[in-house]
PDB file of C-alpha atoms and ligand atoms in Angstrom:
ATOM      1  CA  UNK A   1       0.243   0.721   0.275  1.00  0.00           C
ATOM      2  CA  UNK A   2       1.261   3.461  -1.192  1.00  0.00           C
ATOM      3  CA  UNK A   3       0.643   6.226   2.159  1.00  0.00           C
ATOM      4  CA  UNK A   4      -0.711   9.487   0.985  1.00  0.00           C
ATOM      5  CA  UNK A   5       0.853  12.396   0.691  1.00  0.00           C
ATOM      6  CA  UNK A   6      -0.527  15.742   0.524  1.00  0.00           C
ATOM      7  CA  UNK A   7       2.233  18.622  -0.067  1.00  0.00           C
ATOM      8  CA  UNK A   8       2.076  22.817   0.148  1.00  0.00           C
ATOM      9  CA  UNK A   9       4.403  24.198  -2.190  1.00  0.00           C
ATOM     10  CA  UNK A  10       4.469  27.881  -0.345  1.00  0.00           C
ATOM     11  CA  UNK A  11       6.790  28.437  -3.728  1.00  0.00           C
ATOM     12  CA  UNK A  12       7.791  32.547  -3.187  1.00  0.00           C
ATOM     13  CA  UNK A  13       5.323  33.652  -0.450  1.00  0.00           C
ATOM     14  CA  UNK A  14       5.094  33.832   2.725  1.00  0.00           C
ATOM     15  CA  UNK A  15       5.588  36.541   5.883  1.00  0.00           C
ATOM     16  CA  UNK A  16       6.438  35.430   9.882  1.00  0.00           C
ATOM     17  CA  UNK A  17       3.447  36.442  10.475  1.00  0.00           C
ATOM     18  CA  UNK A  18       1.760  34.064   7.489  1.00  0.00           C
ATOM     19  CA  UNK A  19       3.850  31.017   8.170  1.00  0.00           C
ATOM     20  CA  UNK A  20       3.092  31.102  11.875  1.00  0.00           C
ATOM     21  CA  UNK A  21      -0.640  31.022  11.050  1.00  0.00           C
ATOM     22  CA  UNK A  22       0.150  28.379   8.758  1.00  0.00           C
ATOM     23  CA  UNK A  23       1.993  25.810  10.100  1.00  0.00           C
ATOM     24  CA  UNK A  24      -0.432  25.654  13.412  1.00  0.00           C
ATOM     25  CA  UNK A  25      -3.764  26.286  11.049  1.00  0.00           C
ATOM     26  CA  UNK A  26      -2.125  22.786   9.935  1.00  0.00           C
ATOM     27  CA  UNK A  27      -1.134  21.043  13.295  1.00  0.00           C
ATOM     28  CA  UNK A  28      -5.270  19.638  13.640  1.00  0.00           C
ATOM     29  CA  UNK A  29      -5.133  18.907   9.576  1.00  0.00           C
ATOM     30  CA  UNK A  30      -2.249  16.833   9.754  1.00  0.00           C
ATOM     31  CA  UNK A  31      -2.797  14.861  13.121  1.00  0.00           C
ATOM     32  CA  UNK A  32      -6.557  13.305  12.216  1.00  0.00           C
ATOM     33  CA  UNK A  33      -5.222  12.285   8.678  1.00  0.00           C
ATOM     34  CA  UNK A  34      -2.978   9.064  10.080  1.00  0.00           C
ATOM     35  CA  UNK A  35      -3.347   7.327   6.900  1.00  0.00           C
ATOM     36  CA  UNK A  36      -1.711  11.197   5.077  1.00  0.00           C
ATOM     37  CA  UNK A  37       2.000  12.488   4.921  1.00  0.00           C
ATOM     38  CA  UNK A  38       1.569  15.900   5.372  1.00  0.00           C
ATOM     39  CA  UNK A  39       4.617  18.386   4.452  1.00  0.00           C
ATOM     40  CA  UNK A  40       5.212  21.874   3.179  1.00  0.00           C
ATOM     41  CA  UNK A  41       7.798  22.829   1.135  1.00  0.00           C
ATOM     42  CA  UNK A  42       8.462  26.994   2.622  1.00  0.00           C
ATOM     43  CA  UNK A  43      11.148  29.255   0.712  1.00  0.00           C
ATOM     44  CA  UNK A  44      14.268  28.696   2.070  1.00  0.00           C
ATOM     45  CA  UNK A  45      14.390  31.426   4.767  1.00  0.00           C
ATOM     46  CA  UNK A  46      11.633  30.372   6.562  1.00  0.00           C
ATOM     47  CA  UNK A  47      12.688  26.561   7.113  1.00  0.00           C
ATOM     48  CA  UNK A  48      14.010  27.310  10.830  1.00  0.00           C
ATOM     49  CA  UNK A  49      10.891  28.611  10.983  1.00  0.00           C
ATOM     50  CA  UNK A  50       8.781  26.344  10.134  1.00  0.00           C
ATOM     51  CA  UNK A  51      10.921  23.708  11.668  1.00  0.00           C
ATOM     52  CA  UNK A  52      10.057  24.812  14.975  1.00  0.00           C
ATOM     53  CA  UNK A  53       6.939  25.980  14.724  1.00  0.00           C
ATOM     54  CA  UNK A  54       6.416  22.046  13.514  1.00  0.00           C
ATOM     55  CA  UNK A  55       8.304  20.257  15.951  1.00  0.00           C
ATOM     56  CA  UNK A  56       5.959  17.452  18.124  1.00  0.00           C
ATOM     57  CA  UNK A  57       3.328  18.031  14.858  1.00  0.00           C
ATOM     58  CA  UNK A  58       2.934  15.118  12.381  1.00  0.00           C
ATOM     59  CA  UNK A  59       3.983  17.946   9.816  1.00  0.00           C
ATOM     60  CA  UNK A  60       6.724  17.275   7.744  1.00  0.00           C
ATOM     61  CA  UNK A  61       8.701  19.573   4.922  1.00  0.00           C
ATOM     62  CA  UNK A  62      11.364  20.316   2.569  1.00  0.00           C
ATOM     63  CA  UNK A  63      12.939  22.941   0.508  1.00  0.00           C
ATOM     64  CA  UNK A  64      11.621  23.757  -2.978  1.00  0.00           C
ATOM     65  CA  UNK A  65      15.127  23.394  -4.254  1.00  0.00           C
ATOM     66  CA  UNK A  66      18.852  22.615  -3.805  1.00  0.00           C
ATOM     67  CA  UNK A  67      22.519  23.141  -4.737  1.00  0.00           C
ATOM     68  CA  UNK A  68      24.542  20.482  -6.544  1.00  0.00           C
ATOM     69  CA  UNK A  69      27.040  20.873  -4.476  1.00  0.00           C
ATOM     70  CA  UNK A  70      27.729  20.909  -0.850  1.00  0.00           C
ATOM     71  CA  UNK A  71      29.849  24.014  -0.389  1.00  0.00           C
ATOM     72  CA  UNK A  72      31.388  26.446  -2.194  1.00  0.00           C
ATOM     73  CA  UNK A  73      31.399  29.511  -4.112  1.00  0.00           C
ATOM     74  CA  UNK A  74      28.086  29.147  -5.304  1.00  0.00           C
ATOM     75  CA  UNK A  75      25.893  32.644  -4.570  1.00  0.00           C
ATOM     76  CA  UNK A  76      22.817  32.645  -3.798  1.00  0.00           C
ATOM     77  CA  UNK A  77      22.625  28.233  -3.246  1.00  0.00           C
ATOM     78  CA  UNK A  78      21.156  26.106  -0.745  1.00  0.00           C
ATOM     79  CA  UNK A  79      23.106  22.710   0.050  1.00  0.00           C
ATOM     80  CA  UNK A  80      21.646  19.180   0.780  1.00  0.00           C
ATOM     81  CA  UNK A  81      23.926  18.984   3.274  1.00  0.00           C
ATOM     82  CA  UNK A  82      22.251  22.515   5.185  1.00  0.00           C
ATOM     83  CA  UNK A  83      18.789  21.221   4.280  1.00  0.00           C
ATOM     84  CA  UNK A  84      18.708  18.368   5.953  1.00  0.00           C
ATOM     85  CA  UNK A  85      20.751  20.001   9.065  1.00  0.00           C
ATOM     86  CA  UNK A  86      17.416  22.648   8.878  1.00  0.00           C
ATOM     87  CA  UNK A  87      15.202  19.837   9.525  1.00  0.00           C
ATOM     88  CA  UNK A  88      14.348  18.852   5.807  1.00  0.00           C
ATOM     89  CA  UNK A  89      13.054  15.786   4.624  1.00  0.00           C
ATOM     90  CA  UNK A  90      12.192  16.600   1.024  1.00  0.00           C
ATOM     91  CA  UNK A  91      13.667  18.665  -1.621  1.00  0.00           C
ATOM     92  CA  UNK A  92      11.896  19.608  -4.554  1.00  0.00           C
ATOM     93  CA  UNK A  93      13.767  18.302  -7.703  1.00  0.00           C
ATOM     94  CA  UNK A  94      12.719  19.831 -11.103  1.00  0.00           C
ATOM     95  CA  UNK A  95      10.084  21.916 -10.355  1.00  0.00           C
ATOM     96  CA  UNK A  96       8.377  23.276 -13.685  1.00  0.00           C
ATOM     97  CA  UNK A  97       9.579  26.743 -12.228  1.00  0.00           C
ATOM     98  CA  UNK A  98      12.868  25.805 -12.380  1.00  0.00           C
ATOM     99  CA  UNK A  99      13.148  24.009 -15.714  1.00  0.00           C
ATOM    100  CA  UNK A 100      12.026  27.254 -17.709  1.00  0.00           C
ATOM    101  CA  UNK A 101      12.557  30.152 -15.668  1.00  0.00           C
ATOM    102  CA  UNK A 102      16.181  29.071 -14.411  1.00  0.00           C
ATOM    103  CA  UNK A 103      16.705  26.862 -17.705  1.00  0.00           C
ATOM    104  CA  UNK A 104      17.495  23.654 -15.489  1.00  0.00           C
ATOM    105  CA  UNK A 105      17.788  20.738 -17.954  1.00  0.00           C
ATOM    106  CA  UNK A 106      17.423  17.657 -17.209  1.00  0.00           C
ATOM    107  CA  UNK A 107      20.818  16.543 -16.807  1.00  0.00           C
ATOM    108  CA  UNK A 108      21.142  19.199 -13.964  1.00  0.00           C
ATOM    109  CA  UNK A 109      17.867  18.102 -12.658  1.00  0.00           C
ATOM    110  CA  UNK A 110      19.433  14.373 -12.805  1.00  0.00           C
ATOM    111  CA  UNK A 111      22.983  15.721 -10.582  1.00  0.00           C
ATOM    112  CA  UNK A 112      20.733  17.726  -7.640  1.00  0.00           C
ATOM    113  CA  UNK A 113      18.427  14.766  -7.431  1.00  0.00           C
ATOM    114  CA  UNK A 114      21.474  12.942  -6.726  1.00  0.00           C
ATOM    115  CA  UNK A 115      23.157  15.537  -4.658  1.00  0.00           C
ATOM    116  CA  UNK A 116      19.739  15.943  -2.432  1.00  0.00           C
ATOM    117  CA  UNK A 117      19.688  11.384  -2.574  1.00  0.00           C
ATOM    118  CA  UNK A 118      23.690  12.383  -1.311  1.00  0.00           C
ATOM    119  CA  UNK A 119      22.393  14.456   1.913  1.00  0.00           C
ATOM    120  CA  UNK A 120      19.732  12.477   3.096  1.00  0.00           C
ATOM    121  CA  UNK A 121      16.778  13.897   1.432  1.00  0.00           C
ATOM    122  CA  UNK A 122      14.403  12.821  -0.374  1.00  0.00           C
ATOM    123  CA  UNK A 123      14.138  14.037  -3.611  1.00  0.00           C
ATOM    124  CA  UNK A 124       9.981  14.704  -5.253  1.00  0.00           C
ATOM    125  CA  UNK A 125      11.295  14.861  -8.730  1.00  0.00           C
ATOM    126  CA  UNK A 126       8.834  17.617 -10.559  1.00  0.00           C
ATOM    127  CA  UNK A 127       7.766  16.259 -14.678  1.00  0.00           C
ATOM    128  CA  UNK A 128       5.181  16.777 -16.541  1.00  0.00           C
ATOM    129  CA  UNK A 129       4.670  18.164 -19.940  1.00  0.00           C
ATOM    130  CA  UNK A 130       4.007  22.127 -21.034  1.00  0.00           C
ATOM    131  CA  UNK A 131       0.756  22.512 -23.161  1.00  0.00           C
ATOM    132  CA  UNK A 132       1.399  22.427 -26.609  1.00  0.00           C
ATOM    133  CA  UNK A 133       3.267  19.085 -25.955  1.00  0.00           C
ATOM    134  CA  UNK A 134      -0.163  18.475 -24.519  1.00  0.00           C
ATOM    135  CA  UNK A 135      -1.853  19.476 -27.701  1.00  0.00           C
ATOM    136  CA  UNK A 136       1.086  17.718 -29.379  1.00  0.00           C
ATOM    137  CA  UNK A 137      -0.147  14.797 -27.836  1.00  0.00           C
ATOM    138  CA  UNK A 138       3.640  13.733 -26.510  1.00  0.00           C
ATOM    139  CA  UNK A 139       2.315  13.637 -23.102  1.00  0.00           C
ATOM    140  CA  UNK A 140       4.120   9.869 -22.404  1.00  0.00           C
ATOM    141  CA  UNK A 141       7.359  10.669 -23.935  1.00  0.00           C
ATOM    142  CA  UNK A 142       7.583  14.342 -22.484  1.00  0.00           C
ATOM    143  CA  UNK A 143       7.864  11.949 -18.927  1.00  0.00           C
ATOM    144  CA  UNK A 144       9.955   9.166 -20.257  1.00  0.00           C
ATOM    145  CA  UNK A 145      12.779  11.078 -21.274  1.00  0.00           C
ATOM    146  CA  UNK A 146      12.697  13.729 -18.059  1.00  0.00           C
ATOM    147  CA  UNK A 147      12.235  10.096 -16.113  1.00  0.00           C
ATOM    148  CA  UNK A 148      15.000   8.343 -18.632  1.00  0.00           C
ATOM    149  CA  UNK A 149      17.345  10.973 -17.669  1.00  0.00           C
ATOM    150  CA  UNK A 150      17.182  10.636 -13.161  1.00  0.00           C
ATOM    151  CA  UNK A 151      17.475   7.220 -13.979  1.00  0.00           C
ATOM    152  CA  UNK A 152      20.626   6.839 -16.144  1.00  0.00           C
ATOM    153  CA  UNK A 153      22.000   8.917 -13.605  1.00  0.00           C
ATOM    154  CA  UNK A 154      20.812   7.646 -10.668  1.00  0.00           C
ATOM    155  CA  UNK A 155      19.740   3.749 -11.391  1.00  0.00           C
ATOM    156  CA  UNK A 156      15.917   3.041 -10.883  1.00  0.00           C
ATOM    157  CA  UNK A 157      16.703   1.671  -6.944  1.00  0.00           C
ATOM    158  CA  UNK A 158      17.134   5.308  -6.313  1.00  0.00           C
ATOM    159  CA  UNK A 159      13.741   6.094  -6.572  1.00  0.00           C
ATOM    160  CA  UNK A 160      12.726   3.571  -3.712  1.00  0.00           C
ATOM    161  CA  UNK A 161      13.629   6.735  -1.255  1.00  0.00           C
ATOM    162  CA  UNK A 162      12.265   9.341  -3.501  1.00  0.00           C
ATOM    163  CA  UNK A 163       8.313  10.611  -4.923  1.00  0.00           C
ATOM    164  CA  UNK A 164       7.548  11.445  -8.281  1.00  0.00           C
ATOM    165  CA  UNK A 165       5.147  14.506  -9.356  1.00  0.00           C
ATOM    166  CA  UNK A 166       3.592  14.454 -12.677  1.00  0.00           C
ATOM    167  CA  UNK A 167       2.571  17.911 -12.569  1.00  0.00           C
ATOM    168  CA  UNK A 168       1.357  19.075 -16.370  1.00  0.00           C
ATOM    169  CA  UNK A 169       2.649  23.072 -16.920  1.00  0.00           C
ATOM    170  CA  UNK A 170      -0.500  23.938 -17.881  1.00  0.00           C
ATOM    171  CA  UNK A 171      -2.601  23.226 -14.742  1.00  0.00           C
ATOM    172  CA  UNK A 172      -0.033  24.933 -12.323  1.00  0.00           C
ATOM    173  CA  UNK A 173      -1.394  28.080 -11.600  1.00  0.00           C
ATOM    174  CA  UNK A 174      -3.962  28.336 -14.047  1.00  0.00           C
ATOM    175  CA  UNK A 175      -7.101  26.828 -12.563  1.00  0.00           C
ATOM    176  CA  UNK A 176      -6.865  24.348 -15.279  1.00  0.00           C
ATOM    177  CA  UNK A 177      -6.552  20.899 -13.235  1.00  0.00           C
ATOM    178  CA  UNK A 178      -6.278  17.589 -15.748  1.00  0.00           C
ATOM    179  CA  UNK A 179      -9.559  15.406 -15.226  1.00  0.00           C
ATOM    180  CA  UNK A 180      -8.896  12.942 -12.720  1.00  0.00           C
ATOM    181  CA  UNK A 181      -9.336  10.337 -15.848  1.00  0.00           C
ATOM    182  CA  UNK A 182      -6.276  12.018 -17.839  1.00  0.00           C
ATOM    183  CA  UNK A 183      -3.985  12.322 -14.562  1.00  0.00           C
ATOM    184  CA  UNK A 184      -4.773   8.831 -14.326  1.00  0.00           C
ATOM    185  CA  UNK A 185      -3.259   7.790 -17.968  1.00  0.00           C
ATOM    186  CA  UNK A 186      -0.882   9.702 -17.324  1.00  0.00           C
ATOM    187  CA  UNK A 187       0.249   8.777 -13.946  1.00  0.00           C
ATOM    188  CA  UNK A 188      -0.594   4.621 -14.884  1.00  0.00           C
ATOM    189  CA  UNK A 189       1.436   5.206 -17.810  1.00  0.00           C
ATOM    190  CA  UNK A 190       4.727   6.390 -15.713  1.00  0.00           C
ATOM    191  CA  UNK A 191       4.529   3.532 -13.063  1.00  0.00           C
ATOM    192  CA  UNK A 192       3.939   1.314 -16.601  1.00  0.00           C
ATOM    193  CA  UNK A 193       7.001   2.934 -17.878  1.00  0.00           C
ATOM    194  CA  UNK A 194       9.223   2.211 -14.688  1.00  0.00           C
ATOM    195  CA  UNK A 195       8.308  -1.132 -14.636  1.00  0.00           C
ATOM    196  CA  UNK A 196      10.278  -2.045 -17.587  1.00  0.00           C
ATOM    197  CA  UNK A 197      13.367  -0.914 -15.313  1.00  0.00           C
ATOM    198  CA  UNK A 198      12.027  -2.067 -11.935  1.00  0.00           C
ATOM    199  CA  UNK A 199       8.567  -4.089 -11.200  1.00  0.00           C
ATOM    200  CA  UNK A 200       9.022  -3.268  -7.216  1.00  0.00           C
ATOM    201  CA  UNK A 201      10.028   0.383  -7.174  1.00  0.00           C
ATOM    202  CA  UNK A 202       7.208   0.909  -9.795  1.00  0.00           C
ATOM    203  CA  UNK A 203       4.856  -0.267  -8.001  1.00  0.00           C
ATOM    204  CA  UNK A 204       5.910   0.884  -4.523  1.00  0.00           C
ATOM    205  CA  UNK A 205       7.076   4.779  -5.713  1.00  0.00           C
ATOM    206  CA  UNK A 206       4.377   7.496  -4.565  1.00  0.00           C
ATOM    207  CA  UNK A 207       3.558   9.436  -7.379  1.00  0.00           C
ATOM    208  CA  UNK A 208       1.981  12.674  -6.992  1.00  0.00           C
ATOM    209  CA  UNK A 209      -0.029  14.641  -8.727  1.00  0.00           C
ATOM    210  CA  UNK A 210       0.558  18.682  -8.741  1.00  0.00           C
ATOM    211  CA  UNK A 211      -1.665  21.545 -11.104  1.00  0.00           C
ATOM    212  CA  UNK A 212      -4.664  23.511  -9.129  1.00  0.00           C
ATOM    213  CA  UNK A 213      -5.595  21.416  -6.895  1.00  0.00           C
ATOM    214  CA  UNK A 214      -7.621  22.351  -4.537  1.00  0.00           C
ATOM    215  CA  UNK A 215     -10.285  20.972  -2.261  1.00  0.00           C
ATOM    216  CA  UNK A 216     -13.024  20.267  -4.525  1.00  0.00           C
ATOM    217  CA  UNK A 217     -10.994  18.610  -6.999  1.00  0.00           C
ATOM    218  CA  UNK A 218      -9.301  16.610  -4.484  1.00  0.00           C
ATOM    219  CA  UNK A 219     -11.646  14.125  -3.828  1.00  0.00           C
ATOM    220  CA  UNK A 220     -11.857  12.798  -7.567  1.00  0.00           C
ATOM    221  CA  UNK A 221      -7.692  12.663  -8.101  1.00  0.00           C
ATOM    222  CA  UNK A 222      -7.063  10.856  -5.133  1.00  0.00           C
ATOM    223  CA  UNK A 223      -9.545   8.590  -6.196  1.00  0.00           C
ATOM    224  CA  UNK A 224      -7.346   6.546  -9.333  1.00  0.00           C
ATOM    225  CA  UNK A 225      -5.868   4.420  -8.972  1.00  0.00           C
ATOM    226  CA  UNK A 226      -2.398   5.908  -9.763  1.00  0.00           C
ATOM    227  CA  UNK A 227      -2.836   8.724  -8.352  1.00  0.00           C
ATOM    228  CA  UNK A 228      -1.197   9.073  -4.593  1.00  0.00           C
ATOM    229  CA  UNK A 229      -1.706  12.425  -3.130  1.00  0.00           C
ATOM    230  CA  UNK A 230      -0.267  15.947  -4.723  1.00  0.00           C
ATOM    231  CA  UNK A 231       1.169  18.728  -4.951  1.00  0.00           C
ATOM    232  CA  UNK A 232      -0.099  21.813  -4.369  1.00  0.00           C
ATOM    233  CA  UNK A 233       1.143  24.946  -4.726  1.00  0.00           C
ATOM    234  CA  UNK A 234      -2.087  27.916  -4.870  1.00  0.00           C
ATOM    235  CA  UNK A 235      -4.115  26.060  -2.834  1.00  0.00           C
ATOM    236  CA  UNK A 236      -1.836  25.325  -0.140  1.00  0.00           C
ATOM    237  CA  UNK A 237      -1.208  28.878   1.182  1.00  0.00           C
ATOM    238  CA  UNK A 238      -3.890  28.727   2.970  1.00  0.00           C
ATOM    239  CA  UNK A 239      -4.655  26.383   5.580  1.00  0.00           C
ATOM    240  CA  UNK A 240      -8.372  25.301   5.239  1.00  0.00           C
ATOM    241  CA  UNK A 241      -8.365  25.168   1.835  1.00  0.00           C
ATOM    242  CA  UNK A 242      -5.349  22.599   2.099  1.00  0.00           C
ATOM    243  CA  UNK A 243      -6.693  21.088   4.920  1.00  0.00           C
ATOM    244  CA  UNK A 244      -9.687  20.168   2.642  1.00  0.00           C
ATOM    245  CA  UNK A 245      -6.833  18.548   0.560  1.00  0.00           C
ATOM    246  CA  UNK A 246      -5.705  16.370   3.263  1.00  0.00           C
ATOM    247  CA  UNK A 247      -9.245  15.343   4.256  1.00  0.00           C
ATOM    248  CA  UNK A 248      -9.653  14.468  -0.006  1.00  0.00           C
ATOM    249  CA  UNK A 249      -6.759  12.297   1.087  1.00  0.00           C
ATOM    250  CA  UNK A 250      -8.315  10.450   4.265  1.00  0.00           C
TER     251      UNK A 250
HETATM  252  P1  PGA B 301      -0.330  25.068  -8.701  1.00  0.00           P
HETATM  253  O1  PGA B 301       0.981  24.901  -8.468  1.00  0.00           O
HETATM  254  O2  PGA B 301      -1.081  23.774  -7.573  1.00  0.00           O
HETATM  255  O3  PGA B 301      -1.165  26.707  -7.681  1.00  0.00           O
HETATM  256  O4  PGA B 301      -0.841  25.393  -9.787  1.00  0.00           O
HETATM  257  C1  PGA B 301       1.213  23.407  -8.365  1.00  0.00           C
HETATM  258  C2  PGA B 301       2.802  23.529  -8.170  1.00  0.00           C
HETATM  259  O5  PGA B 301       3.059  24.242  -9.094  1.00  0.00           O
HETATM  260  O6  PGA B 301       3.442  22.763  -7.855  1.00  0.00           O
END
């Protein structure tokens, strides 16, 4: 059985006050969902605060990115080792905003994934096609290429200590969610593709859906066989809305 995981990606949002209110608002929903793992990914500057606020709660957390290097002359970056020291369990790797706005290639992402695992964190590998690729019917091919780069670099066995998040770029922050059927088809394709490498890993790996998930559509998505949770952007910034997504995963 794969445990559902509901993860919030706060992106570049938050103040000390809003972080405190949000975490406090998630303590009970997380505690009352014992079969669901609840996690948040704040901007790195809030990690210390989030670590303190989540102590003794069921809320886990992670970073939104990590550098390839452990230390050195890499201005503005965060080391996987530091992120681990600050209590992160997870690190997002290859979010579409990193791929597009920061020109991260599949190869860079495969290196980040390796660095994150070496640092003792679980990478949440984000993959997904653009609208153009979706309309051209290239979704399966795109996610295969994105996965293959990580498998080539790290081996399929590395996915035993990782999470996959399928996030169609056209659904991120647009209010357009993939229907449960569209998402399920891609998730099943991902699992099937991985099966060609290792059936046991394919059966066990959590595959989250991301892209305009909210309370109102979460349950339909989570009802699908190969959807094991969600990576949530906008709706994770409001405790009540995020709590209703957690509720949908129970
Ligand atoms: P969204 O973002 O829920 O705001 O669409 C999802 C994501 O980017 O992870």
